[in-house]
Short mmCIF file of C-alpha atoms and ligand atoms in Angstrom, two decimals:
data_model
loop_
_atom_site.label_atom_id
_atom_site.label_comp_id
_atom_site.label_asym_id
_atom_site.label_seq_id
_atom_site.Cartn_x
_atom_site.Cartn_y
_atom_site.Cartn_z
CA VAL A 1 77.92 36.03 15.48
CA ILE A 2 76.11 39.33 15.53
CA ASP A 3 78.10 41.88 17.45
CA ARG A 4 77.05 45.18 16.05
CA ILE A 5 73.52 46.34 15.26
CA LEU A 6 72.95 49.66 13.58
CA ILE A 7 69.54 51.29 13.94
CA VAL A 8 68.90 54.08 11.46
CA GLY A 9 66.20 56.46 12.69
CA ALA A 10 66.03 57.55 16.32
CA SER A 11 62.36 57.99 17.08
CA GLN A 12 59.72 55.78 18.69
CA ALA A 13 60.43 52.73 16.47
CA GLY A 14 64.22 52.99 16.55
CA LEU A 15 64.30 53.39 20.29
CA GLN A 16 61.97 50.41 20.70
CA VAL A 17 64.25 48.19 18.61
CA ALA A 18 67.16 49.14 20.89
CA VAL A 19 65.17 48.58 24.08
CA SER A 20 63.79 45.25 22.87
CA LEU A 21 67.26 44.03 21.82
CA ARG A 22 68.48 44.56 25.37
CA GLU A 23 65.34 43.02 26.87
CA LEU A 24 65.92 39.95 24.71
CA GLY A 25 69.45 39.66 26.04
CA PHE A 26 71.54 41.08 23.21
CA THR A 27 74.94 42.05 24.59
CA GLY A 28 76.63 43.39 21.46
CA SER A 29 76.86 47.04 20.46
CA ILE A 30 73.84 49.08 19.49
CA ALA A 31 74.15 52.34 17.60
CA LEU A 32 70.94 54.38 17.37
CA VAL A 33 71.46 57.07 14.77
CA GLY A 34 69.04 59.86 13.91
CA ASP A 35 69.12 63.11 11.97
CA GLU A 36 66.98 65.05 14.43
CA THR A 37 68.87 67.01 17.07
CA HIS A 38 66.64 65.75 19.90
CA ALA A 39 66.83 62.38 21.64
CA PRO A 40 63.76 60.21 20.88
CA TYR A 41 60.50 61.85 21.97
CA GLN A 42 56.77 61.29 21.64
CA ARG A 43 55.42 62.75 18.43
CA PRO A 44 51.62 62.48 18.93
CA PRO A 45 51.37 65.29 21.54
CA LEU A 46 53.03 67.76 19.15
CA SER A 47 49.70 68.47 17.46
CA LYS A 48 47.75 68.19 20.72
CA ALA A 49 48.90 69.00 24.28
CA TYR A 50 52.31 70.35 23.27
CA LEU A 51 50.87 72.77 20.72
CA ALA A 52 48.29 73.85 23.30
CA GLY A 53 51.11 74.63 25.76
CA LYS A 54 50.07 71.79 28.08
CA ALA A 55 53.19 69.65 27.69
CA THR A 56 56.90 70.43 27.73
CA VAL A 57 59.92 69.03 25.94
CA GLU A 58 60.78 67.13 29.13
CA THR A 59 57.40 65.41 29.28
CA LEU A 60 57.70 64.43 25.60
CA SER A 61 61.08 62.79 26.03
CA LEU A 62 60.79 58.99 25.84
CA ARG A 63 63.85 58.19 28.01
CA THR A 64 66.24 60.06 30.26
CA PRO A 65 69.76 60.76 28.95
CA GLU A 66 71.10 58.25 31.54
CA PHE A 67 68.95 55.48 30.10
CA TYR A 68 71.08 55.31 26.97
CA THR A 69 74.37 55.01 28.80
CA GLU A 70 72.96 52.56 31.34
CA HIS A 71 71.74 50.27 28.54
CA GLY A 72 74.78 50.61 26.34
CA ILE A 73 72.87 52.31 23.56
CA GLU A 74 75.10 54.64 21.59
CA LEU A 75 72.75 57.46 20.62
CA LEU A 76 73.97 59.63 17.76
CA THR A 77 71.62 62.57 17.19
CA GLY A 78 72.00 65.14 14.42
CA THR A 79 73.52 62.45 12.25
CA ARG A 80 72.02 61.61 8.89
CA VAL A 81 73.01 58.28 7.35
CA THR A 82 73.44 58.79 3.62
CA ALA A 83 74.49 55.34 2.40
CA LEU A 84 74.39 51.71 3.45
CA ASP A 85 76.80 49.16 2.04
CA LEU A 86 75.26 45.88 3.15
CA ASP A 87 78.01 43.65 1.74
CA ALA A 88 80.79 45.66 3.38
CA GLY A 89 78.76 46.15 6.59
CA LYS A 90 79.37 49.88 6.52
CA ALA A 91 77.15 52.91 6.75
CA THR A 92 78.25 56.40 5.83
CA ALA A 93 76.87 59.51 7.50
CA GLU A 94 76.57 63.03 6.14
CA ARG A 95 79.82 64.34 7.59
CA GLY A 96 81.71 61.29 6.35
CA GLU A 97 81.52 59.23 9.57
CA GLN A 98 81.72 55.48 8.98
CA LEU A 99 79.65 53.07 11.05
CA GLY A 100 80.31 49.36 10.91
CA PHE A 101 77.52 46.82 11.44
CA ASP A 102 76.57 43.17 11.17
CA GLN A 103 72.85 43.83 10.85
CA VAL A 104 70.65 46.87 10.36
CA ALA A 105 67.22 48.04 11.51
CA LEU A 106 65.67 50.75 9.39
CA THR A 107 63.30 52.96 11.37
CA THR A 108 63.51 56.04 9.18
CA GLY A 109 59.89 57.13 9.59
CA ALA A 110 58.03 59.42 7.27
CA GLN A 111 58.25 62.94 5.95
CA VAL A 112 55.50 65.47 5.32
CA ARG A 113 54.12 65.98 1.87
CA ARG A 114 54.85 69.52 0.79
CA LEU A 115 52.23 71.89 -0.54
CA LYS A 116 53.16 72.67 -4.12
CA VAL A 117 51.46 75.95 -4.99
CA PRO A 118 52.82 79.44 -5.62
CA GLY A 119 53.62 81.01 -2.25
CA ALA A 120 54.07 77.73 -0.38
CA ASP A 121 57.55 78.83 0.74
CA LEU A 122 56.38 82.04 2.39
CA ALA A 123 56.97 82.80 6.05
CA GLY A 124 53.89 81.81 8.01
CA VAL A 125 53.38 78.54 6.10
CA VAL A 126 54.20 75.71 8.48
CA TYR A 127 54.15 71.92 8.74
CA LEU A 128 53.74 69.73 11.78
CA ARG A 129 55.85 66.60 12.00
CA ASP A 130 58.75 67.08 14.37
CA LEU A 131 59.55 69.07 17.49
CA THR A 132 61.19 71.84 15.49
CA ASP A 133 58.02 72.25 13.42
CA ALA A 134 55.87 72.28 16.55
CA ASP A 135 58.06 74.92 18.23
CA HIS A 136 57.91 77.05 15.11
CA LEU A 137 54.13 76.78 14.91
CA ALA A 138 53.68 77.41 18.64
CA ALA A 139 55.80 80.56 18.33
CA LEU A 140 53.64 81.92 15.49
CA MET A 141 50.29 80.99 17.01
CA PRO A 142 49.87 83.75 19.63
CA ALA A 143 50.07 86.61 17.12
CA ALA A 144 47.98 84.87 14.47
CA ARG A 145 44.36 85.90 13.96
CA SER A 146 43.27 83.97 10.88
CA VAL A 147 44.52 80.43 10.54
CA VAL A 148 44.03 78.36 7.40
CA VAL A 149 44.60 74.65 7.84
CA VAL A 150 45.32 72.78 4.62
CA GLY A 151 44.25 69.14 4.95
CA GLY A 152 41.39 67.68 6.98
CA GLY A 153 43.17 64.58 8.24
CA PHE A 154 44.21 63.93 11.83
CA ILE A 155 47.07 66.42 11.95
CA GLY A 156 45.06 69.19 10.32
CA LEU A 157 42.04 68.70 12.55
CA GLU A 158 44.10 68.44 15.73
CA ALA A 159 45.93 71.66 14.88
CA ALA A 160 42.63 73.32 13.93
CA ALA A 161 41.13 72.35 17.29
CA VAL A 162 44.06 73.85 19.20
CA ALA A 163 43.95 77.07 17.17
CA ARG A 164 40.18 77.39 17.58
CA ALA A 165 40.37 76.77 21.33
CA ALA A 166 42.92 79.62 21.43
CA GLY A 167 40.30 81.90 19.89
CA LYS A 168 41.62 82.04 16.34
CA ASP A 169 39.49 82.35 13.26
CA VAL A 170 40.06 78.90 11.72
CA THR A 171 39.26 77.47 8.28
CA VAL A 172 40.09 73.93 7.21
CA VAL A 173 40.49 73.35 3.46
CA GLU A 174 40.21 69.72 2.39
CA THR A 175 40.42 68.44 -1.20
CA ALA A 176 38.37 65.30 -0.57
CA PRO A 177 34.58 65.43 -0.21
CA ARG A 178 34.88 64.47 3.48
CA LEU A 179 37.23 64.71 6.48
CA ILE A 180 39.66 61.95 7.56
CA ALA A 181 38.52 59.86 4.59
CA ARG A 182 41.62 57.69 4.77
CA ALA A 183 40.67 56.27 8.16
CA VAL A 184 36.97 56.49 9.00
CA ALA A 185 33.48 55.84 7.58
CA PRO A 186 31.45 58.71 6.09
CA LEU A 187 29.24 58.97 9.18
CA VAL A 188 32.31 59.62 11.35
CA SER A 189 33.60 62.17 8.81
CA ASP A 190 30.22 63.94 8.96
CA PHE A 191 30.32 63.89 12.74
CA TYR A 192 33.73 65.59 12.76
CA ARG A 193 32.64 68.24 10.28
CA GLU A 194 29.63 69.12 12.43
CA ALA A 195 31.61 68.97 15.68
CA HIS A 196 34.25 71.38 14.36
CA GLU A 197 31.57 73.67 12.92
CA ARG A 198 29.76 73.73 16.27
CA ARG A 199 33.00 75.00 17.78
CA GLY A 200 33.21 77.78 15.25
CA THR A 201 35.69 76.33 12.76
CA ARG A 202 34.88 76.71 9.07
CA ILE A 203 35.22 73.46 7.09
CA LEU A 204 35.57 73.68 3.31
CA LEU A 205 35.42 70.34 1.52
CA ASP A 206 36.11 69.57 -2.13
CA ARG A 207 38.29 72.67 -2.25
CA SER A 208 42.00 73.21 -2.59
CA VAL A 209 44.46 76.03 -2.15
CA ALA A 210 45.59 77.32 -5.55
CA SER A 211 48.06 79.95 -4.31
CA LEU A 212 49.11 81.98 -1.30
CA THR A 213 49.38 85.76 -1.28
CA ALA A 214 52.11 87.66 0.54
CA ALA A 215 52.92 91.04 1.94
CA ASP A 216 56.52 91.72 3.01
CA GLY A 217 57.37 88.06 2.44
CA ARG A 218 54.73 86.82 4.88
CA VAL A 219 51.56 85.00 3.97
CA THR A 220 48.40 87.12 4.15
CA ALA A 221 45.81 85.11 2.24
CA ALA A 222 44.97 81.74 0.75
CA ASN A 223 43.36 81.71 -2.69
CA LEU A 224 41.20 78.67 -3.36
CA ASP A 225 40.50 76.90 -6.63
CA ASP A 226 36.87 78.10 -6.60
CA GLY A 227 37.95 81.75 -6.55
CA THR A 228 37.42 82.29 -2.81
CA THR A 229 40.10 84.20 -0.90
CA LEU A 230 40.62 83.54 2.80
CA ALA A 231 42.58 85.94 5.01
CA ALA A 232 45.45 83.98 6.55
CA ASP A 233 48.36 85.10 8.68
CA LEU A 234 49.18 81.48 9.50
CA VAL A 235 48.83 78.47 7.20
CA VAL A 236 49.22 75.02 8.73
CA VAL A 237 49.75 72.27 6.19
CA GLY A 238 48.80 68.69 7.14
CA ILE A 239 48.33 66.86 3.85
CA GLY A 240 49.84 63.55 4.81
CA VAL A 241 53.25 61.93 4.94
CA ASP A 242 55.37 59.69 2.75
CA ALA A 243 57.60 56.93 4.03
CA ARG A 244 61.30 57.75 4.02
CA THR A 245 62.66 55.05 1.77
CA GLU A 246 65.65 56.71 0.03
CA LEU A 247 68.24 54.80 2.02
CA ALA A 248 66.45 51.46 1.64
CA ALA A 249 65.97 51.94 -2.08
CA ALA A 250 69.61 52.95 -2.59
CA ALA A 251 70.70 49.83 -0.67
CA GLY A 252 68.70 47.72 -3.11
CA LEU A 253 65.82 46.76 -0.79
CA THR A 254 62.32 46.29 -2.17
CA VAL A 255 60.31 49.50 -1.77
CA ASP A 256 56.65 50.06 -2.65
CA ARG A 257 55.44 53.36 -1.11
CA GLY A 258 57.34 52.11 1.95
CA VAL A 259 60.04 49.60 2.82
CA VAL A 260 58.39 46.25 2.15
CA VAL A 261 58.54 43.93 5.16
CA ASP A 262 57.08 40.52 5.99
CA PRO A 263 55.24 39.65 9.23
CA HIS A 264 58.66 39.18 10.88
CA ALA A 265 59.62 42.78 10.01
CA ARG A 266 62.23 41.41 7.62
CA THR A 267 62.98 43.38 4.46
CA SER A 268 63.91 41.80 1.13
CA ASP A 269 67.49 41.49 2.46
CA PRO A 270 67.97 39.04 5.36
CA ARG A 271 70.50 41.39 7.00
CA VAL A 272 67.97 44.19 7.35
CA VAL A 273 64.75 44.58 9.32
CA ALA A 274 62.50 47.63 9.24
CA ALA A 275 59.72 48.92 11.48
CA GLY A 276 57.36 51.83 12.01
CA ASP A 277 56.11 54.53 9.65
CA CYS A 278 58.71 53.76 6.96
CA THR A 279 57.34 50.26 6.29
CA VAL A 280 54.54 48.70 4.30
CA LEU A 281 53.38 45.33 5.56
CA PRO A 282 50.92 42.64 4.53
CA HIS A 283 47.35 43.43 5.61
CA PRO A 284 46.64 40.85 8.34
CA ALA A 285 43.26 39.93 6.82
CA ALA A 286 44.18 40.44 3.16
CA PRO A 287 47.76 39.24 2.85
CA GLY A 288 48.18 40.20 -0.83
CA GLN A 289 47.64 43.82 0.09
CA LEU A 290 50.37 46.06 1.51
CA ILE A 291 49.39 48.66 4.07
CA ARG A 292 51.18 51.45 5.87
CA LEU A 293 50.25 52.08 9.49
CA GLU A 294 51.19 55.48 10.87
CA SER A 295 50.90 54.96 14.58
CA VAL A 296 52.77 54.63 17.84
CA GLN A 297 51.24 51.18 18.24
CA ASN A 298 52.73 50.02 14.97
CA ALA A 299 56.10 51.57 15.74
CA VAL A 300 56.28 49.80 19.09
CA ASP A 301 54.82 46.40 18.23
CA GLN A 302 56.56 46.01 14.90
CA SER A 303 59.87 47.07 16.43
CA ARG A 304 59.58 44.38 19.10
CA VAL A 305 59.19 41.82 16.34
CA ALA A 306 62.07 43.36 14.38
CA ALA A 307 64.38 43.04 17.39
CA ALA A 308 63.50 39.37 17.85
CA THR A 309 64.05 38.72 14.14
CA LEU A 310 67.49 40.34 14.32
CA LEU A 311 68.40 37.88 17.05
CA GLY A 312 67.15 34.91 15.06
CA GLN A 313 64.08 34.37 17.23
CA GLN A 314 60.69 33.49 15.79
CA ALA A 315 58.29 36.37 16.25
CA VAL A 316 55.26 37.35 14.21
CA TYR A 317 53.60 40.74 14.09
CA ASP A 318 49.90 40.13 14.73
CA ALA A 319 49.01 42.87 17.23
CA VAL A 320 45.62 44.57 16.92
CA PRO A 321 46.22 48.06 15.51
CA TRP A 322 45.06 50.98 17.63
CA PHE A 323 45.23 54.72 17.28
CA TRP A 324 43.92 57.87 18.92
CA SER A 325 43.22 61.49 18.09
CA ASP A 326 42.32 64.32 20.49
CA GLN A 327 40.46 67.25 19.01
CA ASP A 328 39.26 69.72 21.64
CA ASP A 329 37.30 67.53 24.10
CA LEU A 330 36.64 64.82 21.51
CA LYS A 331 38.68 61.74 22.31
CA LEU A 332 38.75 59.41 19.35
CA GLN A 333 40.11 55.90 19.86
CA ILE A 334 40.36 53.44 16.99
CA ALA A 335 40.83 49.69 17.37
CA GLY A 336 41.38 47.34 14.44
CA LEU A 337 41.48 48.10 10.71
CA SER A 338 38.20 49.18 9.16
CA MET A 339 39.54 48.95 5.59
CA GLY A 340 37.30 46.73 3.47
CA TYR A 341 34.27 46.92 5.80
CA ASP A 342 30.82 46.18 4.39
CA HIS A 343 28.63 47.34 7.29
CA VAL A 344 28.79 49.95 10.07
CA VAL A 345 26.56 50.37 13.11
CA VAL A 346 26.47 53.22 15.60
CA ARG A 347 26.33 52.69 19.32
CA GLY A 348 25.56 55.79 21.39
CA ASP A 349 24.68 59.31 20.39
CA THR A 350 26.53 61.39 17.78
CA GLU A 351 24.56 64.51 18.82
CA LYS A 352 25.86 64.17 22.37
CA GLU A 353 29.35 63.55 21.00
CA ARG A 354 29.56 60.14 22.62
CA PHE A 355 29.36 57.20 20.26
CA SER A 356 31.18 54.29 18.67
CA ALA A 357 31.10 53.26 15.03
CA LEU A 358 31.51 49.48 14.78
CA TYR A 359 32.77 48.10 11.48
CA TYR A 360 31.89 44.67 10.09
CA ARG A 361 33.00 42.50 7.24
CA ASP A 362 31.07 39.35 6.39
CA ARG A 363 29.16 39.89 9.68
CA ARG A 364 32.31 39.82 11.79
CA LEU A 365 33.55 42.79 13.81
CA ILE A 366 36.79 44.16 12.36
CA ALA A 367 37.21 47.62 13.93
CA ALA A 368 35.67 50.43 15.96
CA ASP A 369 36.02 54.18 16.18
CA SER A 370 34.98 55.39 19.63
CA VAL A 371 34.41 59.05 20.40
CA ASN A 372 34.32 59.71 24.13
CA ARG A 373 33.36 56.08 24.77
CA ALA A 374 36.61 54.55 25.98
CA PRO A 375 34.99 51.41 27.43
CA ASP A 376 33.63 50.42 23.99
CA TYR A 377 37.09 50.84 22.52
CA MET A 378 38.65 48.65 25.22
CA VAL A 379 36.09 45.88 24.72
CA VAL A 380 36.53 45.90 20.95
CA ARG A 381 40.32 45.91 21.19
CA ARG A 382 40.26 42.90 23.48
CA ALA A 383 37.62 41.16 21.37
CA LEU A 384 39.73 41.54 18.23
CA ALA A 385 42.82 40.29 20.01
CA ALA A 386 40.93 37.23 21.22
CA GLY A 387 39.26 36.60 17.84
CA HIS A 388 35.80 37.39 19.20
CA THR A 389 32.97 39.27 17.54
CA ILE A 390 29.90 41.22 18.68
CA PRO A 391 26.59 40.82 16.78
CA ALA A 392 25.91 44.08 14.94
CA GLU A 393 22.18 44.02 15.60
CA LEU A 394 22.72 43.84 19.38
CA ALA A 395 25.68 46.24 19.62
CA THR A 396 23.53 49.34 19.13
CA ASN A 397 21.66 48.86 22.42
CA THR A 398 23.56 50.98 24.97
CA ASP A 399 21.49 49.48 27.81
CA VAL A 400 23.42 46.27 27.29
CA SER A 401 27.13 46.18 27.99
CA LEU A 402 29.27 45.39 24.94
CA LYS A 403 31.24 42.95 26.99
CA SER A 404 28.17 40.80 27.59
CA LEU A 405 27.70 40.51 23.81
CA LEU A 406 31.05 38.93 22.98
CA ARG A 407 30.75 35.82 20.82
CA PRO A 408 33.42 33.46 19.56
P1 LIG B 501 48.08 63.72 8.27
O1 LIG B 501 48.90 62.76 9.04
O2 LIG B 501 48.87 64.83 7.67
O3 LIG B 501 46.87 64.19 8.97
P2 LIG B 501 46.21 62.23 6.59
O4 LIG B 501 46.53 61.34 5.45
O5 LIG B 501 45.48 61.68 7.77
O6 LIG B 501 47.62 62.85 7.02
O7 LIG B 501 45.40 63.47 6.09
C1 LIG B 501 45.80 64.30 5.05
C2 LIG B 501 44.54 64.97 4.47
O8 LIG B 501 44.96 66.00 3.56
C3 LIG B 501 43.66 64.03 3.69
O9 LIG B 501 42.34 64.21 4.17
C4 LIG B 501 43.81 64.48 2.25
O10 LIG B 501 42.65 64.31 1.49
C5 LIG B 501 44.12 65.95 2.41
N1 LIG B 501 44.87 66.58 1.34
C6 LIG B 501 45.86 66.05 0.57
N2 LIG B 501 46.37 66.97 -0.27
C7 LIG B 501 45.69 68.11 -0.02
C8 LIG B 501 45.76 69.44 -0.55
N3 LIG B 501 46.64 69.78 -1.48
N4 LIG B 501 44.90 70.36 -0.04
C9 LIG B 501 44.02 70.01 0.93
N5 LIG B 501 43.91 68.81 1.45
C10 LIG B 501 44.73 67.85 0.99
#
């Protein structure tokens, strides 16, 4: 019998495993252990509404303190698990605490990649991953005049949009030849460059920060590889994250840029499941390929499957991925996985900042990026879930509703 389940990592995924275990009728003990000092909270608003001062810690919180006691979830914050002995069924935490378990869920998330240039440790150089980071950045923002954002991915662009809306002089420095290259097609990257430039943000592509200059221990300038120097009293670094796999690797689980899981969220050891940002999973349409999905959707849906697997129930992770990013008044919603597309069509008007990019592979719809066109996103998400497609040549006509174009 399974009496004790240990969940390592107390964020969106870890909490969801605990909640789903109870929903599925598990009556044994659940320990939800995390190294952050806060109870589980929503991370996405940190670089959006929270940074802009439009959300509070209370609104970010995923559950009330009472929820944990009412559901018999033992929440241990500020506790870092340092070792897992799967055979002995024992975990050890940083201060020597021992936690016994029958099965484990790893929901350890991801950590920011650090900028490795001279001056990267100076005061005024900040990251944006957890609440502590966001509070630190929010405290520095009001006095800042010139903000350099390193990395033109989602985090960098969201932070840039908040800083620009607050009247700062903002420059984004991106090493790749285009923005958000990991997630979107070139035409969407171009759209975002122009949209940020229209709002007064400087976008520098194909450039990297070579060093940071200081005065009195605080950053004052960013020196780029092409010899340019940018004044900077605040440097926000958003150059991506890496899965936190130390614990899994040390416990002997298979790791490949993330904890490797199957469609049941099972790791290479039958006693351990894993879910959320720390995992790599088989691409639903290209099973030989492992992908990492950094999203709330993945954290929630994969954790539901992980909970069922822990209880010996058959569950398969086949949810349609979705994601969003808010940059100023641009609301981007992504449905599906565009990876491996061979054709893109645009529906709507990029100039008016209202359009959807629809991605195809072998003439079938596989994904869409919608900017300020929520209805398109909804139709595509439902279509993908139902296994439907929308003919590319008809999708561009905005006089015709997308819904009316659905085909099996
Ligand atoms: P995040 O979640 O931090 O936004 P992404 O992977 O979406 O992560 O974006 C990170 C971006 O940072 C990518 O566009 C990548 O090309 C860029 N990048 C990576 N390293 C550097 C660097 N040293 N300087 C500038 N940009 C970088």
